[in-house]
């Protein structure tokens, strides 16, 4: 009885024993770090141990035995061996399913088609492997805000190599992507908490060369900006740009440093259209006309905005007109979108609708202000007559007080 209990205890302690963790926790530097970090790793939390990746025998204290080749210990993991090491489990649908049903198991397959994967296979160790994006020994769930692949942290993760000139020295790539992206409308939206705005991997794919919906990274804009894509694909630029081999949206908006668009892109110094169309050409004159339409509507809307604001601030009821004004603003948005048909008529339609609405709200504001003036005149007249009546009353009282009453005269005597 006693001996079988001792045996049970021995077996239990052997199962629970983790000599790798114990010994490495007591070492220094690079040998200690894995043991310290591992407690936050999603694999530790799922019950995996050092031996699941490194092999060896964690039930014995003797390092010679614990880390012996005979027990499957592999020692140093070469960078070129990392994707296969991770994929041993991550490509195993049956295993992953037990922990996280519906989790994808195609990371290695996708990675192998990317520039990173192809170059690693050719022996280039400077490209990203699984651990450069996910870290190692403190790998977290991808939805964890502390994970290096969390959308807000990802640009920095890619930038660790792509913005480092010395790391990229042997490659024919510039190192401006991170800085340019950080100056874009997309980072602006993302950093303010709009997680629907793209980060590096939204356009370049998590593991593959491109996201699954598109055949090239350049076509990715349309997956989010669908309406603009539709207009563009029917425009004269679609086939013209395709035969020039210049890309599509990025010709005018760039890829990384996308700025807030404005009519400055259409006309004036530095306009994108003037790169290809001179002022006298059909495209050039269309650009100027479209700019005129949009800025005309914008000015009309600013004017009616001002009138309505003045009316409301002086206490007039203009809520109906303010709703119409919002509709008119919507026409301006539609016009900016319609630019992408690159036809004057397509822009004219929403602009004319906007002009009609702006004229209506301008009239409403003006008549509210006129009514305010009429009311003010009425109020003035009323005030003046009250004042006159009060003055009359005061004068009457004064004249009564000035005359001593008859009775007083007689008593005085
Ligand atoms: C009693 C202490 C001790 C135990 C137990 C131990 N290690 Fe080590 N380990 C070391 C020392 C010391 C080194 C560095 C010297 C060397 O490379 O042999 C090392 C090196 C390593 C390395 C780096 C190898 C390389 O070539 O860079 C890995 C990986 C490793 N250990 C994993 C493990 C795993 C997994 C276990 C459990 C199965 C384990 N260790 C058990 C002490 C230990
Ligand atoms: C999910 C797989 C995985 C697990 C689990 C894991 N490691 Fe590692 N480990 C790796 C990989 C991959 C590398 C290679 C890292 C590199 O190339 O920078 C590595 C490297 C190491 C090194 C060498 C560090 C260096 O900088 O030279 C040591 C030591 C080590 N691991 C110890 C451990 C210990 C101890 C545990 C358990 C507490 C553990 N590992 C758990 C994947 C793993
Ligand atoms: C260039 C960076 C990068 C590399 C290299 C990389 N990953 Fe990922 N990984 C990501 C990003 C980004 C996500 C998605 C994060 C999200 O959904 O927000 C991701 C997601 C994952 C997920 C969660 C499930 C999924 O597919 O969405 C797993 C598991 C994963 N990666 C494993 C791996 C493995 C294994 C490798 C190596 C074969 C690898 N990753 C290589 C960036 C990378
Ligand atoms: C021994 C099997 C095994 C190995 C080897 C392994 N993983 Fe995992 N990994 C898993 C399992 C199982 C999960 C799911 C755990 C959970 O969700 O509780 C997981 C989860 C993850 C996640 C989180 C995915 C999510 O849902 O957010 C990432 C990222 C990841 N692993 C990356 C790696 C990388 C990188 C390597 C190689 C260094 C690696 N794994 C090696 C089994 C493994
Ligand atoms: C460990 C360093 C490292 C990390 C991290 C890294 N990359 Fe790379 N990447 C490289 C290197 C090196 C190349 C190869 C350049 C070449 O073709 O010579 C490359 C190539 C690329 C290319 C192909 C460029 C081309 O046209 O040839 C793209 C796109 C890319 N990386 C995007 C990313 C994104 C997005 C991330 C983050 C999710 C990322 N990289 C993370 C090092 C890295
Ligand atoms: C809105 C989409 C989008 C985002 C976000 C994005 N890229 Fe790109 N990136 C592109 C397009 C489009 C290209 C042109 C490549 C092509 O036509 O295949 C490109 C090209 C590249 C290249 C090739 C070299 C070059 O500069 O042309 C690298 C490297 C790269 N991107 C890295 C990154 C990194 C790192 C991030 C995040 C900091 C990022 N990209 C964010 C769309 C994007
Ligand atoms: C993952 C979805 C997604 C992708 C892919 C994407 N965008 Fe965006 N884009 C957004 C979001 C979200 C915003 C910010 C909200 C807004 O203003 O619409 C935005 C904003 C913009 C703006 C500014 C709009 C404004 O009125 O200020 C432009 C221009 C733009 N994107 C162009 C592009 C181009 C060009 C590409 C391809 C290279 C692209 N986007 C790819 C989601 C995306
Ligand atoms: C030939 C140049 C050109 C091309 C190609 C182009 N755009 Fe634009 N885009 C413009 C101009 C000019 C504006 C600014 C209109 C304004 O603000 O007056 C604009 C505005 C925008 C806006 C802001 C609209 C708003 O609501 O204010 C977005 C978003 C946008 N473009 C996305 C795209 C996408 C996505 C593509 C590809 C399908 C694309 N653009 C192709 C020139 C172009
Ligand atoms: C990269 C060069 C390029 C840029 C930038 C560009 N276009 Fe074009 N555009 C063309 C080409 C090529 C055609 C095809 C017709 C042709 O051969 O002139 C075209 C056709 C047109 C047409 C049809 C009329 C015609 O000439 O057949 C209009 C209108 C037009 N563009 C307007 C614009 C506007 C507005 C902008 C700026 C927002 C712009 N384009 C920017 C190259 C460009």
JSON list of N, CA and C in Angstrom, two decimals, residues 325-384:
[
{"chain": "A", "resi": 325, "resn": "UNK", "atom": "N", "xyz": [-30.01, 70.40, -45.74]},
{"chain": "A", "resi": 325, "resn": "UNK", "atom": "CA", "xyz": [-28.61, 70.77, -45.93]},
{"chain": "A", "resi": 325, "resn": "UNK", "atom": "C", "xyz": [-27.72, 69.53, -45.85]},
{"chain": "A", "resi": 326, "resn": "UNK", "atom": "N", "xyz": [-28.08, 68.60, -44.97]},
{"chain": "A", "resi": 326, "resn": "UNK", "atom": "CA", "xyz": [-27.30, 67.37, -44.87]},
{"chain": "A", "resi": 326, "resn": "UNK", "atom": "C", "xyz": [-27.40, 66.57, -46.16]},
{"chain": "A", "resi": 327, "resn": "UNK", "atom": "N", "xyz": [-28.61, 66.58, -46.74]},
{"chain": "A", "resi": 327, "resn": "UNK", "atom": "CA", "xyz": [-28.79, 65.90, -48.02]},
{"chain": "A", "resi": 327, "resn": "UNK", "atom": "C", "xyz": [-27.91, 66.55, -49.10]},
{"chain": "A", "resi": 328, "resn": "UNK", "atom": "N", "xyz": [-27.85, 67.89, -49.04]},
{"chain": "A", "resi": 328, "resn": "UNK", "atom": "CA", "xyz": [-27.04, 68.61, -50.02]},
{"chain": "A", "resi": 328, "resn": "UNK", "atom": "C", "xyz": [-25.57, 68.26, -49.85]},
{"chain": "A", "resi": 329, "resn": "UNK", "atom": "N", "xyz": [-25.12, 68.13, -48.60]},
{"chain": "A", "resi": 329, "resn": "UNK", "atom": "CA", "xyz": [-23.73, 67.72, -48.33]},
{"chain": "A", "resi": 329, "resn": "UNK", "atom": "C", "xyz": [-23.47, 66.33, -48.91]},
{"chain": "A", "resi": 330, "resn": "UNK", "atom": "N", "xyz": [-24.49, 65.48, -48.81]},
{"chain": "A", "resi": 330, "resn": "UNK", "atom": "CA", "xyz": [-24.40, 64.12, -49.36]},
{"chain": "A", "resi": 330, "resn": "UNK", "atom": "C", "xyz": [-24.14, 64.17, -50.88]},
{"chain": "A", "resi": 331, "resn": "UNK", "atom": "N", "xyz": [-24.77, 65.16, -51.56]},
{"chain": "A", "resi": 331, "resn": "UNK", "atom": "CA", "xyz": [-24.54, 65.32, -53.00]},
{"chain": "A", "resi": 331, "resn": "UNK", "atom": "C", "xyz": [-23.08, 65.64, -53.30]},
{"chain": "A", "resi": 332, "resn": "UNK", "atom": "N", "xyz": [-22.47, 66.39, -52.40]},
{"chain": "A", "resi": 332, "resn": "UNK", "atom": "CA", "xyz": [-21.06, 66.74, -52.60]},
{"chain": "A", "resi": 332, "resn": "UNK", "atom": "C", "xyz": [-20.20, 65.47, -52.49]},
{"chain": "A", "resi": 333, "resn": "UNK", "atom": "N", "xyz": [-20.53, 64.63, -51.50]},
{"chain": "A", "resi": 333, "resn": "UNK", "atom": "CA", "xyz": [-19.80, 63.36, -51.36]},
{"chain": "A", "resi": 333, "resn": "UNK", "atom": "C", "xyz": [-19.97, 62.53, -52.63]},
{"chain": "A", "resi": 334, "resn": "UNK", "atom": "N", "xyz": [-21.23, 62.47, -53.12]},
{"chain": "A", "resi": 334, "resn": "UNK", "atom": "CA", "xyz": [-21.51, 61.70, -54.35]},
{"chain": "A", "resi": 334, "resn": "UNK", "atom": "C", "xyz": [-20.70, 62.23, -55.53]},
{"chain": "A", "resi": 335, "resn": "UNK", "atom": "N", "xyz": [-20.58, 63.56, -55.59]},
{"chain": "A", "resi": 335, "resn": "UNK", "atom": "CA", "xyz": [-19.84, 64.16, -56.70]},
{"chain": "A", "resi": 335, "resn": "UNK", "atom": "C", "xyz": [-18.37, 63.76, -56.63]},
{"chain": "A", "resi": 336, "resn": "UNK", "atom": "N", "xyz": [-17.83, 63.76, -55.40]},
{"chain": "A", "resi": 336, "resn": "UNK", "atom": "CA", "xyz": [-16.41, 63.38, -55.24]},
{"chain": "A", "resi": 336, "resn": "UNK", "atom": "C", "xyz": [-16.18, 61.93, -55.64]},
{"chain": "A", "resi": 337, "resn": "UNK", "atom": "N", "xyz": [-17.17, 61.10, -55.34]},
{"chain": "A", "resi": 337, "resn": "UNK", "atom": "CA", "xyz": [-17.08, 59.69, -55.74]},
{"chain": "A", "resi": 337, "resn": "UNK", "atom": "C", "xyz": [-17.18, 59.59, -57.27]},
{"chain": "A", "resi": 338, "resn": "UNK", "atom": "N", "xyz": [-18.15, 60.39, -57.84]},
{"chain": "A", "resi": 338, "resn": "UNK", "atom": "CA", "xyz": [-18.42, 60.34, -59.28]},
{"chain": "A", "resi": 338, "resn": "UNK", "atom": "C", "xyz": [-17.23, 60.79, -60.12]},
{"chain": "A", "resi": 339, "resn": "UNK", "atom": "N", "xyz": [-16.28, 61.49, -59.50]},
{"chain": "A", "resi": 339, "resn": "UNK", "atom": "CA", "xyz": [-15.05, 61.87, -60.19]},
{"chain": "A", "resi": 339, "resn": "UNK", "atom": "C", "xyz": [-14.46, 60.65, -60.90]},
{"chain": "A", "resi": 340, "resn": "UNK", "atom": "N", "xyz": [-14.63, 59.47, -60.24]},
{"chain": "A", "resi": 340, "resn": "UNK", "atom": "CA", "xyz": [-13.96, 58.26, -60.74]},
{"chain": "A", "resi": 340, "resn": "UNK", "atom": "C", "xyz": [-14.54, 57.68, -62.02]},
{"chain": "A", "resi": 341, "resn": "UNK", "atom": "N", "xyz": [-15.63, 58.32, -62.55]},
{"chain": "A", "resi": 341, "resn": "UNK", "atom": "CA", "xyz": [-16.09, 57.95, -63.89]},
{"chain": "A", "resi": 341, "resn": "UNK", "atom": "C", "xyz": [-15.27, 58.72, -64.92]},
{"chain": "A", "resi": 342, "resn": "UNK", "atom": "N", "xyz": [-14.59, 59.79, -64.46]},
{"chain": "A", "resi": 342, "resn": "UNK", "atom": "CA", "xyz": [-13.79, 60.66, -65.32]},
{"chain": "A", "resi": 342, "resn": "UNK", "atom": "C", "xyz": [-14.57, 61.14, -66.54]},
{"chain": "A", "resi": 343, "resn": "UNK", "atom": "N", "xyz": [-15.82, 61.62, -66.24]},
{"chain": "A", "resi": 343, "resn": "UNK", "atom": "CA", "xyz": [-16.69, 62.22, -67.26]},
{"chain": "A", "resi": 343, "resn": "UNK", "atom": "C", "xyz": [-17.37, 63.40, -66.60]},
{"chain": "A", "resi": 344, "resn": "UNK", "atom": "N", "xyz": [-17.38, 64.53, -67.27]},
{"chain": "A", "resi": 344, "resn": "UNK", "atom": "CA", "xyz": [-17.97, 65.73, -66.68]},
{"chain": "A", "resi": 344, "resn": "UNK", "atom": "C", "xyz": [-19.45, 65.48, -66.33]},
{"chain": "A", "resi": 345, "resn": "UNK", "atom": "N", "xyz": [-20.17, 64.81, -67.25]},
{"chain": "A", "resi": 345, "resn": "UNK", "atom": "CA", "xyz": [-21.61, 64.62, -67.04]},
{"chain": "A", "resi": 345, "resn": "UNK", "atom": "C", "xyz": [-21.90, 63.84, -65.75]},
{"chain": "A", "resi": 346, "resn": "UNK", "atom": "N", "xyz": [-21.05, 62.86, -65.45]},
{"chain": "A", "resi": 346, "resn": "UNK", "atom": "CA", "xyz": [-21.27, 62.03, -64.26]},
{"chain": "A", "resi": 346, "resn": "UNK", "atom": "C", "xyz": [-21.15, 62.85, -62.98]},
{"chain": "A", "resi": 347, "resn": "UNK", "atom": "N", "xyz": [-20.30, 63.87, -63.01]},
{"chain": "A", "resi": 347, "resn": "UNK", "atom": "CA", "xyz": [-20.13, 64.72, -61.83]},
{"chain": "A", "resi": 347, "resn": "UNK", "atom": "C", "xyz": [-21.22, 65.79, -61.78]},
{"chain": "A", "resi": 348, "resn": "UNK", "atom": "N", "xyz": [-21.62, 66.24, -62.98]},
{"chain": "A", "resi": 348, "resn": "UNK", "atom": "CA", "xyz": [-22.62, 67.31, -63.07]},
{"chain": "A", "resi": 348, "resn": "UNK", "atom": "C", "xyz": [-23.93, 66.91, -62.40]},
{"chain": "A", "resi": 349, "resn": "UNK", "atom": "N", "xyz": [-24.31, 65.66, -62.55]},
{"chain": "A", "resi": 349, "resn": "UNK", "atom": "CA", "xyz": [-25.60, 65.20, -62.03]},
{"chain": "A", "resi": 349, "resn": "UNK", "atom": "C", "xyz": [-25.71, 65.44, -60.51]},
{"chain": "A", "resi": 350, "resn": "UNK", "atom": "N", "xyz": [-24.85, 64.84, -59.67]},
{"chain": "A", "resi": 350, "resn": "UNK", "atom": "CA", "xyz": [-24.96, 65.12, -58.24]},
{"chain": "A", "resi": 350, "resn": "UNK", "atom": "C", "xyz": [-24.70, 66.58, -57.89]},
{"chain": "A", "resi": 351, "resn": "UNK", "atom": "N", "xyz": [-23.83, 67.25, -58.67]},
{"chain": "A", "resi": 351, "resn": "UNK", "atom": "CA", "xyz": [-23.54, 68.65, -58.37]},
{"chain": "A", "resi": 351, "resn": "UNK", "atom": "C", "xyz": [-24.80, 69.50, -58.56]},
{"chain": "A", "resi": 352, "resn": "UNK", "atom": "N", "xyz": [-25.54, 69.24, -59.69]},
{"chain": "A", "resi": 352, "resn": "UNK", "atom": "CA", "xyz": [-26.76, 70.00, -59.92]},
{"chain": "A", "resi": 352, "resn": "UNK", "atom": "C", "xyz": [-27.80, 69.73, -58.83]},
{"chain": "A", "resi": 353, "resn": "UNK", "atom": "N", "xyz": [-27.92, 68.47, -58.42]},
{"chain": "A", "resi": 353, "resn": "UNK", "atom": "CA", "xyz": [-28.84, 68.15, -57.32]},
{"chain": "A", "resi": 353, "resn": "UNK", "atom": "C", "xyz": [-28.44, 68.92, -56.06]},
{"chain": "A", "resi": 354, "resn": "UNK", "atom": "N", "xyz": [-27.14, 68.96, -55.82]},
{"chain": "A", "resi": 354, "resn": "UNK", "atom": "CA", "xyz": [-26.63, 69.68, -54.65]},
{"chain": "A", "resi": 354, "resn": "UNK", "atom": "C", "xyz": [-26.92, 71.17, -54.73]},
{"chain": "A", "resi": 355, "resn": "UNK", "atom": "N", "xyz": [-26.71, 71.75, -55.94]},
{"chain": "A", "resi": 355, "resn": "UNK", "atom": "CA", "xyz": [-26.98, 73.18, -56.14]},
{"chain": "A", "resi": 355, "resn": "UNK", "atom": "C", "xyz": [-28.45, 73.50, -55.84]},
{"chain": "A", "resi": 356, "resn": "UNK", "atom": "N", "xyz": [-29.36, 72.63, -56.35]},
{"chain": "A", "resi": 356, "resn": "UNK", "atom": "CA", "xyz": [-30.79, 72.86, -56.15]},
{"chain": "A", "resi": 356, "resn": "UNK", "atom": "C", "xyz": [-31.11, 72.85, -54.65]},
{"chain": "A", "resi": 357, "resn": "UNK", "atom": "N", "xyz": [-30.56, 71.86, -53.94]},
{"chain": "A", "resi": 357, "resn": "UNK", "atom": "CA", "xyz": [-30.82, 71.77, -52.50]},
{"chain": "A", "resi": 357, "resn": "UNK", "atom": "C", "xyz": [-30.20, 72.95, -51.75]},
{"chain": "A", "resi": 358, "resn": "UNK", "atom": "N", "xyz": [-28.99, 73.34, -52.17]},
{"chain": "A", "resi": 358, "resn": "UNK", "atom": "CA", "xyz": [-28.32, 74.46, -51.49]},
{"chain": "A", "resi": 358, "resn": "UNK", "atom": "C", "xyz": [-29.10, 75.75, -51.69]},
{"chain": "A", "resi": 359, "resn": "UNK", "atom": "N", "xyz": [-29.67, 75.92, -52.92]},
{"chain": "A", "resi": 359, "resn": "UNK", "atom": "CA", "xyz": [-30.46, 77.12, -53.17]},
{"chain": "A", "resi": 359, "resn": "UNK", "atom": "C", "xyz": [-31.69, 77.12, -52.26]},
{"chain": "A", "resi": 360, "resn": "UNK", "atom": "N", "xyz": [-32.29, 75.94, -52.13]},
{"chain": "A", "resi": 360, "resn": "UNK", "atom": "CA", "xyz": [-33.49, 75.79, -51.28]},
{"chain": "A", "resi": 360, "resn": "UNK", "atom": "C", "xyz": [-33.18, 76.14, -49.82]},
{"chain": "A", "resi": 361, "resn": "UNK", "atom": "N", "xyz": [-32.09, 75.60, -49.31]},
{"chain": "A", "resi": 361, "resn": "UNK", "atom": "CA", "xyz": [-31.77, 75.85, -47.90]},
{"chain": "A", "resi": 361, "resn": "UNK", "atom": "C", "xyz": [-31.32, 77.30, -47.70]},
{"chain": "A", "resi": 362, "resn": "UNK", "atom": "N", "xyz": [-30.66, 77.86, -48.74]},
{"chain": "A", "resi": 362, "resn": "UNK", "atom": "CA", "xyz": [-30.27, 79.26, -48.65]},
{"chain": "A", "resi": 362, "resn": "UNK", "atom": "C", "xyz": [-31.52, 80.13, -48.53]},
{"chain": "A", "resi": 363, "resn": "UNK", "atom": "N", "xyz": [-32.55, 79.82, -49.40]},
{"chain": "A", "resi": 363, "resn": "UNK", "atom": "CA", "xyz": [-33.81, 80.59, -49.33]},
{"chain": "A", "resi": 363, "resn": "UNK", "atom": "C", "xyz": [-34.46, 80.43, -47.97]},
{"chain": "A", "resi": 364, "resn": "UNK", "atom": "N", "xyz": [-34.46, 79.18, -47.46]},
{"chain": "A", "resi": 364, "resn": "UNK", "atom": "CA", "xyz": [-35.08, 78.93, -46.16]},
{"chain": "A", "resi": 364, "resn": "UNK", "atom": "C", "xyz": [-34.38, 79.74, -45.07]},
{"chain": "A", "resi": 365, "resn": "UNK", "atom": "N", "xyz": [-33.06, 79.78, -45.14]},
{"chain": "A", "resi": 365, "resn": "UNK", "atom": "CA", "xyz": [-32.29, 80.53, -44.14]},
{"chain": "A", "resi": 365, "resn": "UNK", "atom": "C", "xyz": [-32.57, 82.01, -44.26]},
{"chain": "A", "resi": 366, "resn": "UNK", "atom": "N", "xyz": [-32.59, 82.50, -45.52]},
{"chain": "A", "resi": 366, "resn": "UNK", "atom": "CA", "xyz": [-32.83, 83.93, -45.73]},
{"chain": "A", "resi": 366, "resn": "UNK", "atom": "C", "xyz": [-34.21, 84.33, -45.25]},
{"chain": "A", "resi": 367, "resn": "UNK", "atom": "N", "xyz": [-35.22, 83.48, -45.55]},
{"chain": "A", "resi": 367, "resn": "UNK", "atom": "CA", "xyz": [-36.58, 83.88, -45.14]},
{"chain": "A", "resi": 367, "resn": "UNK", "atom": "C", "xyz": [-36.72, 83.80, -43.62]},
{"chain": "A", "resi": 368, "resn": "UNK", "atom": "N", "xyz": [-35.97, 82.87, -42.98]},
{"chain": "A", "resi": 368, "resn": "UNK", "atom": "CA", "xyz": [-35.99, 82.83, -41.52]},
{"chain": "A", "resi": 368, "resn": "UNK", "atom": "C", "xyz": [-35.38, 84.11, -40.95]},
{"chain": "A", "resi": 369, "resn": "UNK", "atom": "N", "xyz": [-34.29, 84.56, -41.62]},
{"chain": "A", "resi": 369, "resn": "UNK", "atom": "CA", "xyz": [-33.66, 85.79, -41.14]},
{"chain": "A", "resi": 369, "resn": "UNK", "atom": "C", "xyz": [-34.57, 87.00, -41.35]},
{"chain": "A", "resi": 370, "resn": "UNK", "atom": "N", "xyz": [-35.31, 86.97, -42.52]},
{"chain": "A", "resi": 370, "resn": "UNK", "atom": "CA", "xyz": [-36.24, 88.07, -42.82]},
{"chain": "A", "resi": 370, "resn": "UNK", "atom": "C", "xyz": [-37.35, 88.10, -41.76]},
{"chain": "A", "resi": 371, "resn": "UNK", "atom": "N", "xyz": [-37.84, 86.90, -41.44]},
{"chain": "A", "resi": 371, "resn": "UNK", "atom": "CA", "xyz": [-38.90, 86.81, -40.45]},
{"chain": "A", "resi": 371, "resn": "UNK", "atom": "C", "xyz": [-38.40, 87.32, -39.10]},
{"chain": "A", "resi": 372, "resn": "UNK", "atom": "N", "xyz": [-37.12, 86.98, -38.81]},
{"chain": "A", "resi": 372, "resn": "UNK", "atom": "CA", "xyz": [-36.54, 87.45, -37.56]},
{"chain": "A", "resi": 372, "resn": "UNK", "atom": "C", "xyz": [-36.54, 88.99, -37.54]},
{"chain": "A", "resi": 373, "resn": "UNK", "atom": "N", "xyz": [-36.18, 89.58, -38.72]},
{"chain": "A", "resi": 373, "resn": "UNK", "atom": "CA", "xyz": [-36.13, 91.04, -38.79]},
{"chain": "A", "resi": 373, "resn": "UNK", "atom": "C", "xyz": [-37.53, 91.63, -38.60]},
{"chain": "A", "resi": 374, "resn": "UNK", "atom": "N", "xyz": [-38.53, 91.01, -39.28]},
{"chain": "A", "resi": 374, "resn": "UNK", "atom": "CA", "xyz": [-39.92, 91.49, -39.14]},
{"chain": "A", "resi": 374, "resn": "UNK", "atom": "C", "xyz": [-40.33, 91.43, -37.67]},
{"chain": "A", "resi": 375, "resn": "UNK", "atom": "N", "xyz": [-39.98, 90.28, -37.05]},
{"chain": "A", "resi": 375, "resn": "UNK", "atom": "CA", "xyz": [-40.33, 90.14, -35.64]},
{"chain": "A", "resi": 375, "resn": "UNK", "atom": "C", "xyz": [-39.63, 91.20, -34.80]},
{"chain": "A", "resi": 376, "resn": "UNK", "atom": "N", "xyz": [-38.39, 91.49, -35.18]},
{"chain": "A", "resi": 376, "resn": "UNK", "atom": "CA", "xyz": [-37.64, 92.49, -34.42]},
{"chain": "A", "resi": 376, "resn": "UNK", "atom": "C", "xyz": [-38.30, 93.85, -34.54]},
{"chain": "A", "resi": 377, "resn": "UNK", "atom": "N", "xyz": [-38.76, 94.18, -35.80]},
{"chain": "A", "resi": 377, "resn": "UNK", "atom": "CA", "xyz": [-39.43, 95.46, -36.02]},
{"chain": "A", "resi": 377, "resn": "UNK", "atom": "C", "xyz": [-40.72, 95.48, -35.18]},
{"chain": "A", "resi": 378, "resn": "UNK", "atom": "N", "xyz": [-41.49, 94.39, -35.25]},
{"chain": "A", "resi": 378, "resn": "UNK", "atom": "CA", "xyz": [-42.73, 94.29, -34.47]},
{"chain": "A", "resi": 378, "resn": "UNK", "atom": "C", "xyz": [-42.45, 94.49, -32.99]},
{"chain": "A", "resi": 379, "resn": "UNK", "atom": "N", "xyz": [-41.40, 93.82, -32.53]},
{"chain": "A", "resi": 379, "resn": "UNK", "atom": "CA", "xyz": [-41.04, 93.89, -31.12]},
{"chain": "A", "resi": 379, "resn": "UNK", "atom": "C", "xyz": [-40.65, 95.32, -30.76]},
{"chain": "A", "resi": 380, "resn": "UNK", "atom": "N", "xyz": [-39.93, 95.99, -31.71]},
{"chain": "A", "resi": 380, "resn": "UNK", "atom": "CA", "xyz": [-39.49, 97.37, -31.50]},
{"chain": "A", "resi": 380, "resn": "UNK", "atom": "C", "xyz": [-40.70, 98.28, -31.37]},
{"chain": "A", "resi": 381, "resn": "UNK", "atom": "N", "xyz": [-41.65, 98.07, -32.30]},
{"chain": "A", "resi": 381, "resn": "UNK", "atom": "CA", "xyz": [-42.86, 98.92, -32.28]},
{"chain": "A", "resi": 381, "resn": "UNK", "atom": "C", "xyz": [-43.58, 98.72, -30.95]},
{"chain": "A", "resi": 382, "resn": "UNK", "atom": "N", "xyz": [-43.71, 97.45, -30.56]},
{"chain": "A", "resi": 382, "resn": "UNK", "atom": "CA", "xyz": [-44.40, 97.15, -29.31]},
{"chain": "A", "resi": 382, "resn": "UNK", "atom": "C", "xyz": [-43.67, 97.80, -28.14]},
{"chain": "A", "resi": 383, "resn": "UNK", "atom": "N", "xyz": [-42.33, 97.70, -28.16]},
{"chain": "A", "resi": 383, "resn": "UNK", "atom": "CA", "xyz": [-41.54, 98.26, -27.07]},
{"chain": "A", "resi": 383, "resn": "UNK", "atom": "C", "xyz": [-41.72, 99.77, -26.99]},
{"chain": "A", "resi": 384, "resn": "UNK", "atom": "N", "xyz": [-41.67, 100.41, -28.20]},
{"chain": "A", "resi": 384, "resn": "UNK", "atom": "CA", "xyz": [-41.80, 101.86, -28.25]},
{"chain": "A", "resi": 384, "resn": "UNK", "atom": "C", "xyz": [-43.17, 102.28, -27.72]}
]
